[in-house]
CSV table of N, CA and C in Angstrom, one decimal:
chain,number,residue,atom,x,y,z
B,1,UNK,N,-1.3,51.6,4.8
B,1,UNK,CA,-0.9,51.2,6.1
B,1,UNK,C,0.0,52.2,6.7
B,2,UNK,N,0.4,52.4,7.8
B,2,UNK,CA,1.2,53.1,8.6
B,2,UNK,C,1.3,54.6,7.9
B,3,UNK,N,0.2,55.6,7.9
B,3,UNK,CA,0.3,56.9,7.6
B,3,UNK,C,1.0,57.7,8.4
B,4,UNK,N,2.1,58.4,8.0
B,4,UNK,CA,3.1,59.2,8.8
B,4,UNK,C,3.0,60.8,8.6
B,5,UNK,N,3.6,61.7,9.2
B,5,UNK,CA,3.7,63.0,8.9
B,5,UNK,C,3.6,63.2,7.4
B,6,UNK,N,3.2,64.1,7.2
B,6,UNK,CA,3.1,64.7,5.7
B,6,UNK,C,2.4,63.8,4.7
B,7,UNK,N,1.6,62.9,5.3
B,7,UNK,CA,0.8,62.1,4.1
B,7,UNK,C,1.7,60.8,3.7
B,8,UNK,N,3.3,60.7,4.1
B,8,UNK,CA,3.7,59.5,3.7
B,8,UNK,C,3.1,58.0,4.1
B,9,UNK,N,3.0,57.3,3.2
B,9,UNK,CA,2.7,55.8,3.6
B,9,UNK,C,3.7,54.9,3.3
B,10,UNK,N,3.9,53.9,4.2
B,10,UNK,CA,4.7,53.0,4.3
B,10,UNK,C,4.4,51.7,4.1
B,11,UNK,N,4.8,51.0,2.9
B,11,UNK,CA,4.1,49.7,2.6
B,11,UNK,C,5.2,48.5,2.6
B,12,UNK,N,5.0,47.4,2.6
B,12,UNK,CA,6.1,46.4,2.2
B,12,UNK,C,6.3,46.4,0.5
B,13,UNK,N,7.6,46.5,0.0
B,13,UNK,CA,8.3,46.1,-1.0
B,13,UNK,C,8.3,45.0,-1.6
B,14,UNK,N,8.6,45.3,-2.9
B,14,UNK,CA,8.9,43.7,-3.6
B,14,UNK,C,9.4,43.8,-5.1
B,15,UNK,N,9.5,42.9,-5.8
B,15,UNK,CA,10.6,42.9,-7.2
B,15,UNK,C,10.0,44.2,-8.3
B,16,UNK,N,8.6,44.4,-7.9
B,16,UNK,CA,8.1,45.5,-8.8
B,16,UNK,C,8.8,46.7,-8.6
B,17,UNK,N,9.3,46.9,-7.0
B,17,UNK,CA,9.8,48.4,-6.9
B,17,UNK,C,11.5,48.6,-7.2
B,18,UNK,N,11.8,47.5,-7.9
B,18,UNK,CA,13.4,47.4,-8.2
B,18,UNK,C,13.8,48.8,-9.0
B,19,UNK,N,12.9,49.0,-9.9
B,19,UNK,CA,13.3,50.4,-10.9
B,19,UNK,C,13.2,51.9,-10.0
B,20,UNK,N,12.2,51.6,-9.0
B,20,UNK,CA,12.0,52.9,-8.4
B,20,UNK,C,13.3,53.1,-7.4
B,21,UNK,N,13.4,52.2,-6.8
B,21,UNK,CA,14.8,52.1,-5.7
B,21,UNK,C,16.2,52.4,-6.8
B,22,UNK,N,16.3,51.8,-7.9
B,22,UNK,CA,17.4,52.3,-8.5
B,22,UNK,C,17.4,53.7,-9.0
B,23,UNK,N,16.3,54.1,-9.2
B,23,UNK,CA,16.1,55.4,-9.5
B,23,UNK,C,16.5,56.2,-8.3
B,24,UNK,N,16.3,56.0,-7.3
B,24,UNK,CA,16.7,56.6,-6.1
B,24,UNK,C,18.0,56.6,-5.8
B,25,UNK,N,18.7,55.5,-5.9
B,25,UNK,CA,20.0,55.2,-5.7
B,25,UNK,C,20.9,56.2,-6.7
B,26,UNK,N,20.4,55.9,-7.9
B,26,UNK,CA,21.3,56.8,-9.1
B,26,UNK,C,21.0,58.1,-8.6
B,27,UNK,N,20.0,58.8,-8.2
B,27,UNK,CA,19.8,60.3,-8.0
B,27,UNK,C,20.6,60.6,-6.7
B,28,UNK,N,20.7,59.5,-5.8
B,28,UNK,CA,21.3,59.9,-4.8
B,28,UNK,C,23.1,60.1,-4.9
B,29,UNK,N,23.4,59.2,-5.7
B,29,UNK,CA,24.9,59.3,-5.9
B,29,UNK,C,25.1,60.5,-6.9
B,30,UNK,N,24.2,61.4,-7.8
B,30,UNK,CA,24.4,62.5,-8.5
B,30,UNK,C,24.5,63.4,-7.4
B,31,UNK,N,23.6,63.4,-6.5
B,31,UNK,CA,23.6,64.7,-5.5
B,31,UNK,C,24.5,64.8,-4.5
B,32,UNK,N,25.1,63.4,-4.4
B,32,UNK,CA,26.2,63.5,-3.3
B,32,UNK,C,27.3,64.1,-4.2
B,33,UNK,N,27.7,63.7,-5.3
B,33,UNK,CA,28.6,64.1,-6.3
B,33,UNK,C,28.8,65.7,-6.6
B,34,UNK,N,27.4,66.1,-6.6
B,34,UNK,CA,27.2,67.5,-6.8
B,34,UNK,C,27.5,68.2,-5.8
B,35,UNK,N,27.6,67.6,-4.5
B,35,UNK,CA,28.1,68.5,-3.4
B,35,UNK,C,29.5,68.2,-2.7
B,36,UNK,N,30.3,67.2,-3.8
B,36,UNK,CA,31.5,67.0,-4.1
B,36,UNK,C,31.9,65.8,-3.0
B,37,UNK,N,31.0,64.8,-2.9
B,37,UNK,CA,31.1,63.7,-1.9
B,37,UNK,C,31.2,62.7,-3.2
B,38,UNK,N,32.4,62.3,-3.5
B,38,UNK,CA,32.7,60.9,-4.5
B,38,UNK,C,33.1,60.0,-3.9
B,39,UNK,N,33.5,60.2,-2.3
B,39,UNK,CA,33.9,59.0,-1.6
B,39,UNK,C,32.8,57.7,-0.9
B,40,UNK,N,31.6,58.4,-0.6
B,40,UNK,CA,30.8,57.5,-0.1
B,40,UNK,C,30.1,56.4,-0.9
B,41,UNK,N,29.5,56.6,-2.1
B,41,UNK,CA,29.1,56.0,-3.0
B,41,UNK,C,29.7,55.8,-4.5
B,42,UNK,N,30.9,56.5,-4.7
B,42,UNK,CA,31.6,56.5,-5.7
B,42,UNK,C,30.9,57.7,-6.7
B,43,UNK,N,31.3,57.8,-8.2
B,43,UNK,CA,30.6,58.5,-9.0
B,43,UNK,C,29.9,57.8,-10.1
B,44,UNK,N,30.0,56.6,-10.0
B,44,UNK,CA,29.2,55.7,-11.0
B,44,UNK,C,27.6,55.4,-10.6
B,45,UNK,N,26.7,55.7,-11.4
B,45,UNK,CA,25.2,55.6,-11.2
B,45,UNK,C,25.1,54.0,-10.6
B,46,UNK,N,24.4,53.9,-9.2
B,46,UNK,CA,24.2,52.6,-8.7
B,46,UNK,C,23.6,51.4,-9.8
B,47,UNK,N,22.9,51.9,-10.5
B,47,UNK,CA,22.3,51.0,-11.6
B,47,UNK,C,23.3,50.6,-12.7
B,48,UNK,N,24.4,50.9,-12.8
B,48,UNK,CA,25.8,50.7,-13.7
B,48,UNK,C,26.8,50.1,-13.1
B,49,UNK,N,26.8,50.0,-11.8
B,49,UNK,CA,28.0,49.2,-11.2
B,49,UNK,C,27.8,47.9,-11.0
B,50,UNK,N,29.0,47.1,-11.3
B,50,UNK,CA,28.9,45.8,-11.4
B,50,UNK,C,28.1,45.1,-10.2
B,51,UNK,N,26.9,44.3,-10.3
B,51,UNK,CA,26.1,43.7,-9.4
B,51,UNK,C,25.1,44.8,-8.5
B,52,UNK,N,25.0,45.9,-9.0
B,52,UNK,CA,24.1,46.8,-8.2
B,52,UNK,C,22.6,46.5,-8.7
B,53,UNK,N,22.4,46.2,-9.8
B,53,UNK,CA,20.8,45.7,-10.0
B,53,UNK,C,20.7,44.7,-9.4
B,54,UNK,N,21.4,43.7,-9.4
B,54,UNK,CA,21.4,42.3,-8.9
B,54,UNK,C,21.1,42.4,-7.2
B,55,UNK,N,21.9,43.2,-6.9
B,55,UNK,CA,21.7,43.5,-5.3
B,55,UNK,C,20.3,44.0,-4.9
B,56,UNK,N,19.8,45.1,-5.8
B,56,UNK,CA,18.5,45.5,-5.3
B,56,UNK,C,17.8,44.5,-5.6
B,57,UNK,N,17.7,43.7,-6.6
B,57,UNK,CA,16.7,42.4,-7.1
B,57,UNK,C,16.6,41.6,-5.7
B,58,UNK,N,17.8,41.3,-5.5
B,58,UNK,CA,18.0,40.5,-4.0
B,58,UNK,C,17.5,41.2,-2.7
B,59,UNK,N,17.6,42.6,-2.5
B,59,UNK,CA,17.0,43.3,-1.4
B,59,UNK,C,15.4,43.0,-1.5
B,60,UNK,N,14.7,42.9,-2.7
B,60,UNK,CA,13.3,42.8,-2.7
B,60,UNK,C,12.7,41.5,-2.8
B,61,UNK,N,13.8,40.4,-2.8
B,61,UNK,CA,13.6,39.2,-2.6
B,61,UNK,C,13.8,38.2,-1.5
B,62,UNK,N,14.7,38.8,-1.0
B,62,UNK,CA,15.4,37.8,0.2
B,62,UNK,C,15.4,38.7,1.2
B,63,UNK,N,15.2,39.8,1.6
B,63,UNK,CA,15.2,40.6,2.6
B,63,UNK,C,13.8,41.2,3.2
B,64,UNK,N,13.7,42.1,4.1
B,64,UNK,CA,12.4,42.9,4.1
B,64,UNK,C,12.5,44.1,3.6
B,65,UNK,N,12.3,44.6,2.3
B,65,UNK,CA,11.9,45.8,1.9
B,65,UNK,C,10.4,46.6,2.2
B,66,UNK,N,11.0,48.0,2.4
B,66,UNK,CA,9.8,48.9,2.6
B,66,UNK,C,10.1,50.0,1.7
B,67,UNK,N,8.7,50.6,1.1
B,67,UNK,CA,8.5,51.6,0.6
B,67,UNK,C,8.1,52.8,1.0
B,68,UNK,N,8.4,53.8,1.0
B,68,UNK,CA,7.7,55.0,1.6
B,68,UNK,C,7.1,55.9,0.1
B,69,UNK,N,5.8,56.1,0.2
B,69,UNK,CA,5.2,56.8,-0.9
B,69,UNK,C,4.4,57.9,-0.3
B,70,UNK,N,4.7,59.0,-1.3
B,70,UNK,CA,3.7,60.1,-1.0
B,70,UNK,C,2.7,60.3,-2.3
B,71,UNK,N,1.5,60.3,-2.0
B,71,UNK,CA,0.5,60.6,-2.9
B,71,UNK,C,0.6,59.3,-4.4
B,72,UNK,N,1.2,58.2,-3.6
B,72,UNK,CA,1.5,56.9,-4.5
B,72,UNK,C,2.9,57.3,-5.3
B,73,UNK,N,3.5,57.8,-5.0
B,73,UNK,CA,5.1,58.0,-5.8
B,73,UNK,C,5.9,57.5,-4.7
B,74,UNK,N,6.8,56.7,-5.1
B,74,UNK,CA,7.8,56.2,-4.2
B,74,UNK,C,8.8,57.4,-3.9
B,75,UNK,N,9.1,57.5,-2.6
B,75,UNK,CA,9.8,58.5,-2.2
B,75,UNK,C,11.1,58.2,-1.2
B,76,UNK,N,11.1,56.8,-1.1
B,76,UNK,CA,12.1,56.3,-0.1
B,76,UNK,C,11.9,54.7,-0.1
B,77,UNK,N,13.0,54.2,0.6
B,77,UNK,CA,13.1,52.7,0.5
B,77,UNK,C,14.0,52.5,1.8
B,78,UNK,N,13.8,51.5,2.3
B,78,UNK,CA,14.3,50.7,3.7
B,78,UNK,C,14.4,49.4,3.3
B,79,UNK,N,15.5,48.6,3.6
B,79,UNK,CA,15.6,47.3,3.4
B,79,UNK,C,16.2,46.8,4.9
B,80,UNK,N,15.4,45.9,5.6
B,80,UNK,CA,15.9,45.0,6.7
B,80,UNK,C,16.5,43.8,6.7
B,81,UNK,N,17.3,43.3,7.2
B,81,UNK,CA,17.6,42.1,7.1
B,81,UNK,C,17.7,41.5,8.8
B,82,UNK,N,18.5,40.0,8.8
B,82,UNK,CA,18.6,39.7,10.2
B,82,UNK,C,20.0,39.7,10.9
B,83,UNK,N,21.0,40.6,9.9
B,83,UNK,CA,22.3,40.8,10.3
B,83,UNK,C,22.9,41.6,9.2
B,84,UNK,N,24.4,41.6,9.5
B,84,UNK,CA,25.0,42.6,8.6
B,84,UNK,C,25.2,41.8,7.5
B,85,UNK,N,25.9,42.7,6.3
B,85,UNK,CA,26.0,41.9,5.0
B,85,UNK,C,27.1,41.0,5.1
B,86,UNK,N,27.0,39.6,4.6
B,86,UNK,CA,28.3,38.8,4.7
B,86,UNK,C,29.3,39.5,3.7
B,87,UNK,N,29.1,40.6,2.9
B,87,UNK,CA,30.3,41.2,2.3
B,87,UNK,C,31.1,42.2,3.0
B,88,UNK,N,30.3,42.4,4.5
B,88,UNK,CA,31.2,43.3,5.3
B,88,UNK,C,31.7,42.5,6.4
B,89,UNK,N,32.8,41.6,6.2
B,89,UNK,CA,33.1,40.4,7.3
B,89,UNK,C,33.7,41.4,8.3
B,90,UNK,N,34.0,42.8,8.4
B,90,UNK,CA,34.6,43.5,9.5
B,90,UNK,C,33.4,44.0,10.3
B,91,UNK,N,32.2,43.5,10.0
B,91,UNK,CA,31.1,43.9,11.0
B,91,UNK,C,30.4,42.6,11.4
B,92,UNK,N,31.0,42.1,12.5
B,92,UNK,CA,30.6,40.8,13.3
B,92,UNK,C,28.9,41.0,13.2
B,93,UNK,N,28.3,39.5,13.4
B,93,UNK,CA,26.8,39.9,14.0
B,93,UNK,C,26.6,39.9,15.4
B,94,UNK,N,25.8,40.4,15.8
B,94,UNK,CA,25.6,41.1,17.2
B,94,UNK,C,25.9,39.9,18.2
B,95,UNK,N,25.7,38.7,17.9
B,95,UNK,CA,25.5,37.8,19.1
B,95,UNK,C,24.3,37.4,19.7
B,96,UNK,N,23.2,38.2,19.5
B,96,UNK,CA,22.0,38.0,19.5
B,96,UNK,C,20.9,38.4,18.5
B,97,UNK,N,19.8,38.0,18.6
B,97,UNK,CA,18.8,38.3,17.6
B,97,UNK,C,18.9,39.6,17.1
B,98,UNK,N,18.7,40.1,15.9
B,98,UNK,CA,19.0,41.6,15.3
B,98,UNK,C,18.0,41.7,14.2
B,99,UNK,N,17.6,43.1,13.9
B,99,UNK,CA,17.3,43.4,12.6
B,99,UNK,C,18.5,44.5,12.2
B,100,UNK,N,18.9,44.3,10.7
B,100,UNK,CA,19.9,45.4,10.3
B,100,UNK,C,19.3,46.0,9.1
B,101,UNK,N,20.1,47.3,9.4
B,101,UNK,CA,19.3,48.2,8.3
B,101,UNK,C,20.3,48.1,7.2
B,102,UNK,N,20.0,47.3,6.0
B,102,UNK,CA,20.8,47.2,5.0
B,102,UNK,C,20.6,48.2,3.8
B,103,UNK,N,19.5,48.9,3.8
B,103,UNK,CA,19.5,50.0,2.7
B,103,UNK,C,18.5,51.1,3.3
B,104,UNK,N,18.9,52.3,3.3
B,104,UNK,CA,18.0,53.4,3.7
B,104,UNK,C,18.3,54.3,2.4
B,105,UNK,N,17.3,55.0,1.6
B,105,UNK,CA,17.5,55.8,0.5
B,105,UNK,C,16.1,56.6,0.6
B,106,UNK,N,16.4,57.8,0.1
B,106,UNK,CA,15.2,58.6,0.0
B,106,UNK,C,15.5,59.5,-1.3
B,107,UNK,N,14.3,60.0,-2.1
B,107,UNK,CA,14.5,60.7,-3.0
B,107,UNK,C,14.9,62.4,-2.6
B,108,UNK,N,15.8,62.8,-2.9
B,108,UNK,CA,16.1,64.0,-2.5
B,108,UNK,C,15.1,65.2,-2.8
B,109,UNK,N,14.3,65.0,-3.9
B,109,UNK,CA,13.3,65.9,-4.0
B,109,UNK,C,12.3,66.1,-3.0
B,110,UNK,N,12.3,65.3,-2.1
B,110,UNK,CA,11.5,65.3,-0.9
B,110,UNK,C,12.3,65.4,0.2
B,111,UNK,N,13.2,66.2,0.3
B,111,UNK,CA,14.1,66.3,1.3
B,111,UNK,C,13.3,67.2,2.3
B,112,UNK,N,13.7,66.7,3.8
B,112,UNK,CA,13.0,67.7,4.6
B,112,UNK,C,11.6,67.3,5.0
B,113,UNK,N,11.0,66.3,4.7
B,113,UNK,CA,9.5,65.7,4.8
B,113,UNK,C,9.8,64.9,5.9
B,114,UNK,N,10.9,64.0,6.1
B,114,UNK,CA,11.1,63.2,7.3
B,114,UNK,C,10.9,61.9,6.6
B,115,UNK,N,11.1,61.5,5.3
B,115,UNK,CA,10.9,60.2,4.8
B,115,UNK,C,12.0,59.5,5.3
B,116,UNK,N,13.2,59.4,5.6
B,116,UNK,CA,14.3,58.7,6.1
B,116,UNK,C,13.6,58.5,7.5
B,117,UNK,N,13.4,59.4,8.2
B,117,UNK,CA,12.7,59.0,9.7
B,117,UNK,C,11.7,58.4,9.8
B,118,UNK,N,10.7,58.3,8.9
B,118,UNK,CA,9.5,57.7,8.9
B,118,UNK,C,10.0,56.3,8.7
B,119,UNK,N,11.0,56.1,7.8
B,119,UNK,CA,11.1,54.6,7.3
B,119,UNK,C,12.0,54.0,8.6
B,120,UNK,N,12.9,54.8,9.3
B,120,UNK,CA,13.5,54.1,10.3
B,120,UNK,C,12.8,54.0,11.4
B,121,UNK,N,11.4,54.8,11.7
B,121,UNK,CA,10.3,54.6,12.6
B,121,UNK,C,9.7,53.0,12.4
B,122,UNK,N,9.6,53.1,11.1
B,122,UNK,CA,9.0,51.6,10.7
B,122,UNK,C,10.1,50.5,11.0
B,123,UNK,N,11.3,50.5,10.7
B,123,UNK,CA,12.2,49.6,11.3
B,123,UNK,C,12.4,49.3,12.6
B,124,UNK,N,12.0,50.4,13.3
B,124,UNK,CA,11.6,50.0,14.8
B,124,UNK,C,10.7,49.3,15.2
B,125,UNK,N,9.5,49.5,14.6
B,125,UNK,CA,8.0,48.9,14.6
B,125,UNK,C,8.3,47.3,14.2
B,126,UNK,N,9.2,47.2,13.3
B,126,UNK,CA,9.0,45.8,12.4
B,126,UNK,C,10.2,45.1,13.4
B,127,UNK,N,11.2,45.6,13.9
B,127,UNK,CA,11.9,44.9,15.0
B,127,UNK,C,11.6,44.6,16.1
B,128,UNK,N,10.2,45.4,16.7
B,128,UNK,CA,9.7,44.9,17.9
B,128,UNK,C,8.5,43.8,17.6
B,129,UNK,N,7.8,44.2,16.2
B,129,UNK,CA,6.9,43.0,16.1
B,129,UNK,C,7.6,41.6,15.6
B,130,UNK,N,9.1,41.5,15.4
B,130,UNK,CA,9.7,40.5,15.1
B,130,UNK,C,10.2,39.7,16.8
B,131,UNK,N,9.7,40.5,17.6
B,131,UNK,CA,10.1,40.0,19.0
B,131,UNK,C,11.5,40.2,19.1
B,132,UNK,N,12.3,41.0,18.3
B,132,UNK,CA,13.5,41.2,18.5
B,132,UNK,C,14.0,42.8,19.2
B,133,UNK,N,15.0,42.9,20.0
B,133,UNK,CA,15.0,43.9,20.9
B,133,UNK,C,16.4,44.8,20.3
B,134,UNK,N,17.2,44.5,19.2
B,134,UNK,CA,18.3,45.2,18.5
B,134,UNK,C,18.0,45.4,17.2
B,135,UNK,N,18.2,46.9,16.9
B,135,UNK,CA,18.2,47.2,15.5
B,135,UNK,C,19.6,47.8,15.4
B,136,UNK,N,20.4,47.3,14.1
B,136,UNK,CA,21.5,48.1,13.9
B,136,UNK,C,21.8,48.7,12.3
B,137,UNK,N,22.5,49.5,12.2
B,137,UNK,CA,22.9,50.1,10.8
B,137,UNK,C,24.4,50.2,10.9
B,138,UNK,N,24.7,50.2,9.7
B,138,UNK,CA,26.4,50.8,9.4
B,138,UNK,C,26.1,51.8,8.4
B,139,UNK,N,27.1,52.8,8.5
B,139,UNK,CA,27.0,53.8,7.3
B,139,UNK,C,28.4,54.5,7.2
B,140,UNK,N,28.5,55.3,6.2
B,140,UNK,CA,29.7,55.9,5.9
B,140,UNK,C,30.1,57.1,7.1
B,141,UNK,N,31.3,57.0,7.5
B,141,UNK,CA,31.6,57.9,8.6
B,141,UNK,C,32.5,58.9,8.3
B,142,UNK,N,32.6,59.0,6.9
B,142,UNK,CA,33.6,60.4,6.6
B,142,UNK,C,33.0,61.6,6.4
B,143,UNK,N,33.6,62.4,5.5
B,143,UNK,CA,33.3,63.9,5.5
B,143,UNK,C,32.9,64.5,6.5
B,144,UNK,N,31.9,65.2,7.3
B,144,UNK,CA,31.7,65.9,8.4
B,144,UNK,C,31.1,65.1,9.3
B,145,UNK,N,30.8,64.0,9.1
B,145,UNK,CA,30.2,63.3,10.2
B,145,UNK,C,28.9,63.2,10.2
B,146,UNK,N,28.1,63.8,9.0
B,146,UNK,CA,26.7,64.3,9.0
B,146,UNK,C,25.7,62.9,9.1
B,147,UNK,N,26.0,61.8,8.3
B,147,UNK,CA,25.3,60.9,8.2
B,147,UNK,C,25.4,59.9,9.6
B,148,UNK,N,26.2,59.9,10.3
B,148,UNK,CA,26.4,59.3,11.8
B,148,UNK,C,25.5,60.2,12.3
B,149,UNK,N,25.6,61.3,12.4
B,149,UNK,CA,24.7,62.2,13.3
B,149,UNK,C,23.0,62.2,13.0
B,150,UNK,N,22.9,62.2,11.9
B,150,UNK,CA,21.5,61.7,11.1
B,150,UNK,C,21.2,60.6,12.1
B,151,UNK,N,21.8,59.3,11.9
B,151,UNK,CA,21.3,58.3,12.8
B,151,UNK,C,21.2,58.6,14.2
B,152,UNK,N,22.1,59.2,14.7
B,152,UNK,CA,22.1,59.6,16.3
B,152,UNK,C,20.7,60.2,16.4
B,153,UNK,N,20.4,61.3,15.6
B,153,UNK,CA,19.1,62.1,15.9
B,153,UNK,C,17.9,61.1,15.9
B,154,UNK,N,18.1,59.9,15.3
B,154,UNK,CA,16.8,59.1,15.0
B,154,UNK,C,17.1,58.0,16.0
B,155,UNK,N,17.8,58.0,17.4
B,155,UNK,CA,17.6,57.2,18.2
B,155,UNK,C,18.5,56.3,18.0
B,156,UNK,N,19.7,56.2,17.3
B,156,UNK,CA,20.7,55.3,17.4
B,156,UNK,C,22.0,55.7,17.9
B,157,UNK,N,22.7,55.0,18.7
B,157,UNK,CA,24.2,55.2,19.4
B,157,UNK,C,25.2,54.4,18.6
B,158,UNK,N,26.3,55.2,18.5
B,158,UNK,CA,27.5,54.5,17.9
B,158,UNK,C,28.1,53.4,18.8
B,159,UNK,N,28.3,52.4,18.1
B,159,UNK,CA,29.0,51.3,18.8
B,159,UNK,C,30.4,51.0,18.2
B,160,UNK,N,30.5,50.5,17.0
B,160,UNK,CA,32.0,50.2,16.5
B,160,UNK,C,32.3,50.9,15.1
B,161,UNK,N,33.5,51.6,15.3
B,161,UNK,CA,34.0,52.2,14.0
B,161,UNK,C,34.6,51.0,13.3
B,162,UNK,N,34.7,51.3,11.9
B,162,UNK,CA,35.5,50.0,11.1
B,162,UNK,C,36.0,50.9,9.9
B,163,UNK,N,36.9,50.2,9.3
B,163,UNK,CA,37.4,50.6,7.9
B,163,UNK,C,37.3,49.4,6.8
B,164,UNK,N,36.6,49.9,5.6
B,164,UNK,CA,36.5,48.9,4.8
B,164,UNK,C,37.2,49.1,3.4
B,165,UNK,N,38.7,48.7,3.4
B,165,UNK,CA,39.6,49.3,2.6
B,165,UNK,C,40.0,50.6,3.4
B,166,UNK,N,39.7,51.9,2.4
B,166,UNK,CA,40.0,53.2,3.2
B,166,UNK,C,38.7,53.8,3.6
B,167,UNK,N,37.6,53.2,3.2
B,167,UNK,CA,36.3,53.8,3.5
B,167,UNK,C,35.8,53.6,5.0
B,168,UNK,N,35.8,54.8,5.7
B,168,UNK,CA,35.7,54.8,7.2
B,168,UNK,C,33.9,54.6,7.2
B,169,UNK,N,33.8,53.8,8.3
B,169,UNK,CA,32.3,53.1,8.5
B,169,UNK,C,31.9,53.4,10.1
B,170,UNK,N,30.9,53.3,10.5
B,170,UNK,CA,30.5,53.2,11.8
B,170,UNK,C,29.1,52.5,11.8
B,171,UNK,N,29.3,51.8,12.9
B,171,UNK,CA,28.0,50.9,13.0
B,171,UNK,C,27.3,51.4,14.3
B,172,UNK,N,26.0,51.6,14.3
B,172,UNK,CA,25.4,52.2,15.1
B,172,UNK,C,24.2,51.0,15.7
B,173,UNK,N,23.6,51.3,16.8
B,173,UNK,CA,22.5,50.4,17.4
B,173,UNK,C,21.7,51.4,18.2
B,174,UNK,N,20.4,50.5,18.1
B,174,UNK,CA,19.2,51.0,18.9
B,174,UNK,C,18.6,49.7,19.6
B,175,UNK,N,18.2,50.1,21.1
B,175,UNK,CA,17.5,49.0,21.5
B,175,UNK,C,15.9,49.5,21.4
B,176,UNK,N,15.3,48.4,21.3
B,176,UNK,CA,13.9,48.6,21.1
B,176,UNK,C,13.0,48.0,22.0
């Protein structure tokens, strides 16, 4: 279902995908740390942080997970929800029906193939399919701001900056 550029296939995810998602998250932490970014996701592999495994398990059973595959190999994951995480009280619900990107991660070995963009396009498609007109996401706004710029290149507009302790964040929105 949904063949995209470079042969990327996106399918609904589920509990069997937890190990693949954790592997991608662990690799993302290692990749960020190797680039000197220890602020965004810390230095501990995601699978080893308290509650990390349980959070990913919840994503696959309580939310709307999607996996991107290339030749049957998981290369990215997206999790949609109906609003921001309750663990982020500084991000209020939109006040209208919305879909919210709770997780977007891709396997760095496939960087440059458009995995994240394909997953975000799927998020837009699923938001429309649900009859909802607003898609939002929040992300780390530190460093050089490249993550915020990435979402802007994918059709999102900055709305509300926020701080979670000392962690700078940015909420972005897209009308679909």
